[in-house]
PDB file of C-alpha atoms in Angstrom:
ATOM      1  CA  GLN T   1      -6.410   6.754 -26.828  1.00  0.00           C
ATOM      2  CA  VAL T   2      -5.112   3.599 -23.878  1.00  0.00           C
ATOM      3  CA  HIS T   3      -4.973   0.372 -26.903  1.00  0.00           C
ATOM      4  CA  LEU T   4      -3.001  -2.101 -24.681  1.00  0.00           C
ATOM      5  CA  VAL T   5      -3.690  -3.337 -21.566  1.00  0.00           C
ATOM      6  CA  GLU T   6      -1.255  -3.583 -18.202  1.00  0.00           C
ATOM      7  CA  SER T   7      -1.569  -5.621 -14.873  1.00  0.00           C
ATOM      8  CA  GLY T   8       0.670  -6.972 -12.528  1.00  0.00           C
ATOM      9  CA  GLY T   9       2.440  -4.124 -10.641  1.00  0.00           C
ATOM     10  CA  GLY T  10       2.316  -3.628  -7.133  1.00  0.00           C
ATOM     11  CA  SER T  11       4.438  -2.716  -3.841  1.00  0.00           C
ATOM     12  CA  VAL T  12       7.786  -5.499  -3.235  1.00  0.00           C
ATOM     13  CA  GLN T  13      10.244  -5.911  -0.347  1.00  0.00           C
ATOM     14  CA  SER T  14      13.876  -5.927  -2.354  1.00  0.00           C
ATOM     15  CA  GLY T  15      14.663  -9.371  -3.726  1.00  0.00           C
ATOM     16  CA  GLY T  16      10.898 -10.327  -4.772  1.00  0.00           C
ATOM     17  CA  SER T  17       9.246 -10.682  -7.606  1.00  0.00           C
ATOM     18  CA  LEU T  18       6.613  -9.737  -9.581  1.00  0.00           C
ATOM     19  CA  ARG T  19       4.791 -10.623 -13.173  1.00  0.00           C
ATOM     20  CA  LEU T  20       3.354  -8.329 -14.877  1.00  0.00           C
ATOM     21  CA  SER T  21       1.069  -8.688 -17.969  1.00  0.00           C
ATOM     22  CA  CYS T  22       0.246  -6.605 -21.362  1.00  0.00           C
ATOM     23  CA  ASP T  23      -2.943  -7.725 -23.477  1.00  0.00           C
ATOM     24  CA  ALA T  24      -1.726  -7.418 -26.862  1.00  0.00           C
ATOM     25  CA  SER T  25      -4.188  -9.641 -28.513  1.00  0.00           C
ATOM     26  CA  LYS T  26      -5.811  -7.071 -30.724  1.00  0.00           C
ATOM     27  CA  TYR T  27      -2.338  -7.046 -32.378  1.00  0.00           C
ATOM     28  CA  THR T  28      -0.104 -10.021 -31.745  1.00  0.00           C
ATOM     29  CA  THR T  29      -2.523 -12.297 -33.852  1.00  0.00           C
ATOM     30  CA  ALA T  30      -0.524 -10.430 -36.987  1.00  0.00           C
ATOM     31  CA  SER T  31       2.219 -11.926 -38.898  1.00  0.00           C
ATOM     32  CA  SER T  32       4.769  -9.352 -38.382  1.00  0.00           C
ATOM     33  CA  TYR T  33       4.486  -7.540 -34.612  1.00  0.00           C
ATOM     34  CA  CYS T  34       7.013  -6.846 -31.555  1.00  0.00           C
ATOM     35  CA  VAL T  35       5.617  -6.328 -27.995  1.00  0.00           C
ATOM     36  CA  GLY T  36       7.983  -4.203 -25.327  1.00  0.00           C
ATOM     37  CA  TRP T  37       7.973  -3.240 -22.000  1.00  0.00           C
ATOM     38  CA  PHE T  38       9.578   0.194 -21.048  1.00  0.00           C
ATOM     39  CA  LEU T  39       9.578   2.042 -17.811  1.00  0.00           C
ATOM     40  CA  GLN T  40       9.693   5.437 -16.261  1.00  0.00           C
ATOM     41  CA  SER T  41      11.227   6.540 -12.769  1.00  0.00           C
ATOM     42  CA  PRO T  42      10.005   9.668 -11.543  1.00  0.00           C
ATOM     43  CA  GLY T  43      11.974  12.612 -13.401  1.00  0.00           C
ATOM     44  CA  LYS T  44      13.670  10.445 -15.924  1.00  0.00           C
ATOM     45  CA  GLU T  45      12.905   9.322 -19.539  1.00  0.00           C
ATOM     46  CA  ARG T  46      11.260   6.246 -20.475  1.00  0.00           C
ATOM     47  CA  GLU T  47      13.826   3.615 -21.096  1.00  0.00           C
ATOM     48  CA  GLY T  48      13.470   0.323 -22.748  1.00  0.00           C
ATOM     49  CA  VAL T  49      13.697  -2.695 -21.186  1.00  0.00           C
ATOM     50  CA  ALA T  50      12.731  -5.272 -23.249  1.00  0.00           C
ATOM     51  CA  THR T  51      10.742  -7.025 -25.976  1.00  0.00           C
ATOM     52  CA  ILE T  52      10.076  -9.906 -28.388  1.00  0.00           C
ATOM     53  CA  ASP T  53       8.777 -10.665 -31.656  1.00  0.00           C
ATOM     54  CA  ALA T  54       6.360 -12.496 -33.502  1.00  0.00           C
ATOM     55  CA  ASP T  55       8.797 -15.517 -33.895  1.00  0.00           C
ATOM     56  CA  GLY T  56       9.757 -15.147 -29.950  1.00  0.00           C
ATOM     57  CA  THR T  57      12.966 -13.474 -30.780  1.00  0.00           C
ATOM     58  CA  THR T  58      13.774 -11.243 -26.844  1.00  0.00           C
ATOM     59  CA  THR T  59      15.509  -8.276 -26.490  1.00  0.00           C
ATOM     60  CA  TYR T  60      17.342  -6.996 -23.098  1.00  0.00           C
ATOM     61  CA  SER T  61      18.214  -3.609 -21.842  1.00  0.00           C
ATOM     62  CA  ASP T  62      21.650  -4.589 -20.145  1.00  0.00           C
ATOM     63  CA  SER T  63      19.853  -3.037 -16.383  1.00  0.00           C
ATOM     64  CA  VAL T  64      17.785  -6.394 -16.402  1.00  0.00           C
ATOM     65  CA  LYS T  65      19.382  -8.952 -18.403  1.00  0.00           C
ATOM     66  CA  GLY T  66      18.951 -12.473 -16.178  1.00  0.00           C
ATOM     67  CA  ARG T  67      16.551 -10.910 -14.235  1.00  0.00           C
ATOM     68  CA  PHE T  68      13.685 -10.141 -16.134  1.00  0.00           C
ATOM     69  CA  THR T  69      12.311 -12.280 -18.670  1.00  0.00           C
ATOM     70  CA  ILE T  70      10.008 -11.270 -21.553  1.00  0.00           C
ATOM     71  CA  SER T  71       7.815 -14.116 -22.630  1.00  0.00           C
ATOM     72  CA  GLN T  72       4.036 -15.438 -24.765  1.00  0.00           C
ATOM     73  CA  ASP T  73       3.167 -18.999 -25.300  1.00  0.00           C
ATOM     74  CA  ASN T  74       0.727 -17.948 -28.442  1.00  0.00           C
ATOM     75  CA  ALA T  75      -0.105 -14.838 -30.076  1.00  0.00           C
ATOM     76  CA  GLU T  76      -3.391 -14.961 -28.444  1.00  0.00           C
ATOM     77  CA  ASN T  77      -2.277 -14.996 -25.034  1.00  0.00           C
ATOM     78  CA  PRO T  78      -0.718 -11.819 -22.777  1.00  0.00           C
ATOM     79  CA  VAL T  79       3.109 -10.697 -23.441  1.00  0.00           C
ATOM     80  CA  TYR T  80       4.879 -11.113 -19.795  1.00  0.00           C
ATOM     81  CA  LEU T  81       6.940  -9.811 -17.862  1.00  0.00           C
ATOM     82  CA  GLN T  82       8.363 -11.872 -14.924  1.00  0.00           C
ATOM     83  CA  MET T  83      10.639  -9.809 -12.767  1.00  0.00           C
ATOM     84  CA  ASN T  84      12.972 -11.733 -10.128  1.00  0.00           C
ATOM     85  CA  ASN T  85      15.304  -9.976  -7.384  1.00  0.00           C
ATOM     86  CA  LEU T  86      13.829  -6.711  -7.882  1.00  0.00           C
ATOM     87  CA  GLN T  87      16.089  -3.645  -7.013  1.00  0.00           C
ATOM     88  CA  PRO T  88      14.702  -0.247  -5.379  1.00  0.00           C
ATOM     89  CA  GLU T  89      16.331   1.155  -8.347  1.00  0.00           C
ATOM     90  CA  ASP T  90      13.682  -0.896 -10.217  1.00  0.00           C
ATOM     91  CA  THR T  91      10.681   0.933  -8.881  1.00  0.00           C
ATOM     92  CA  ALA T  92       8.651   2.656 -12.149  1.00  0.00           C
ATOM     93  CA  MET T  93       5.653   3.093 -13.595  1.00  0.00           C
ATOM     94  CA  TYR T  94       6.106   0.001 -16.406  1.00  0.00           C
ATOM     95  CA  TYR T  95       4.409   0.489 -20.205  1.00  0.00           C
ATOM     96  CA  CYS T  96       3.446  -2.302 -22.415  1.00  0.00           C
ATOM     97  CA  ALA T  97       4.157  -0.823 -25.820  1.00  0.00           C
ATOM     98  CA  ALA T  98       3.601  -2.923 -29.531  1.00  0.00           C
ATOM     99  CA  GLU T  99       4.029  -2.462 -33.281  1.00  0.00           C
ATOM    100  CA  VAL T 100       2.454  -4.286 -36.653  1.00  0.00           C
ATOM    101  CA  GLY T 101       4.592  -4.567 -39.280  1.00  0.00           C
ATOM    102  CA  GLY T 102       8.143  -4.014 -39.247  1.00  0.00           C
ATOM    103  CA  VAL T 103      11.802  -5.939 -39.660  1.00  0.00           C
ATOM    104  CA  TRP T 104      12.599  -4.274 -36.194  1.00  0.00           C
ATOM    105  CA  CYS T 105      12.037  -5.068 -32.303  1.00  0.00           C
ATOM    106  CA  ASP T 106      14.379  -2.953 -29.984  1.00  0.00           C
ATOM    107  CA  PRO T 107      13.582  -1.607 -26.894  1.00  0.00           C
ATOM    108  CA  ILE T 108      13.927   2.338 -28.331  1.00  0.00           C
ATOM    109  CA  GLU T 109      10.451   4.219 -27.785  1.00  0.00           C
ATOM    110  CA  SER T 110       9.877   6.037 -30.805  1.00  0.00           C
ATOM    111  CA  GLU T 111       9.727   3.137 -32.892  1.00  0.00           C
ATOM    112  CA  PHE T 112       6.131   2.298 -31.235  1.00  0.00           C
ATOM    113  CA  THR T 113       3.350   3.621 -31.487  1.00  0.00           C
ATOM    114  CA  ILE T 114       1.133   1.612 -29.592  1.00  0.00           C
ATOM    115  CA  TRP T 115       0.953   2.169 -26.224  1.00  0.00           C
ATOM    116  CA  GLY T 116      -0.628   1.351 -22.746  1.00  0.00           C
ATOM    117  CA  GLN T 117      -1.104   3.597 -19.570  1.00  0.00           C
ATOM    118  CA  GLY T 118       1.269   1.645 -17.397  1.00  0.00           C
ATOM    119  CA  THR T 119       1.665  -0.062 -13.821  1.00  0.00           C
ATOM    120  CA  GLN T 120       3.266   1.073 -11.304  1.00  0.00           C
ATOM    121  CA  VAL T 121       5.734  -0.896  -9.373  1.00  0.00           C
ATOM    122  CA  THR T 122       7.302  -0.253  -6.037  1.00  0.00           C
ATOM    123  CA  VAL T 123      10.414  -1.672  -4.625  1.00  0.00           C
ATOM    124  CA  SER T 124      11.658  -1.128  -1.111  1.00  0.00           C
ATOM    125  CA  SER T 125      14.484  -1.955   0.512  1.00  0.00           C
TER     126      SER T 125
END
């Protein structure tokens, strides 16, 4: 059962930008929540990219720091992942995940129970 809906994926050339959107409004009206973005490349395990919590605190993986920005204007709005200076190694299926009520907010797959079906990002050189 899909609980979150991602959009915004597509194909771009190296150096280009995309903005992914995650509709998590069903969950982000809670007083405590965490929304994260994960990626999964073919043949590899899913890995965390970025997270944002109800206070607006963000975390990023080292591979995307300075290039990707996770944001949410307010609790009713989508959570965005702005991806700049995309490189071929960023090619992956990108998933949005959410968790409600916890005190942590780290990009660790096992700590999220609510997921979307993913959106494909392809970067060509």
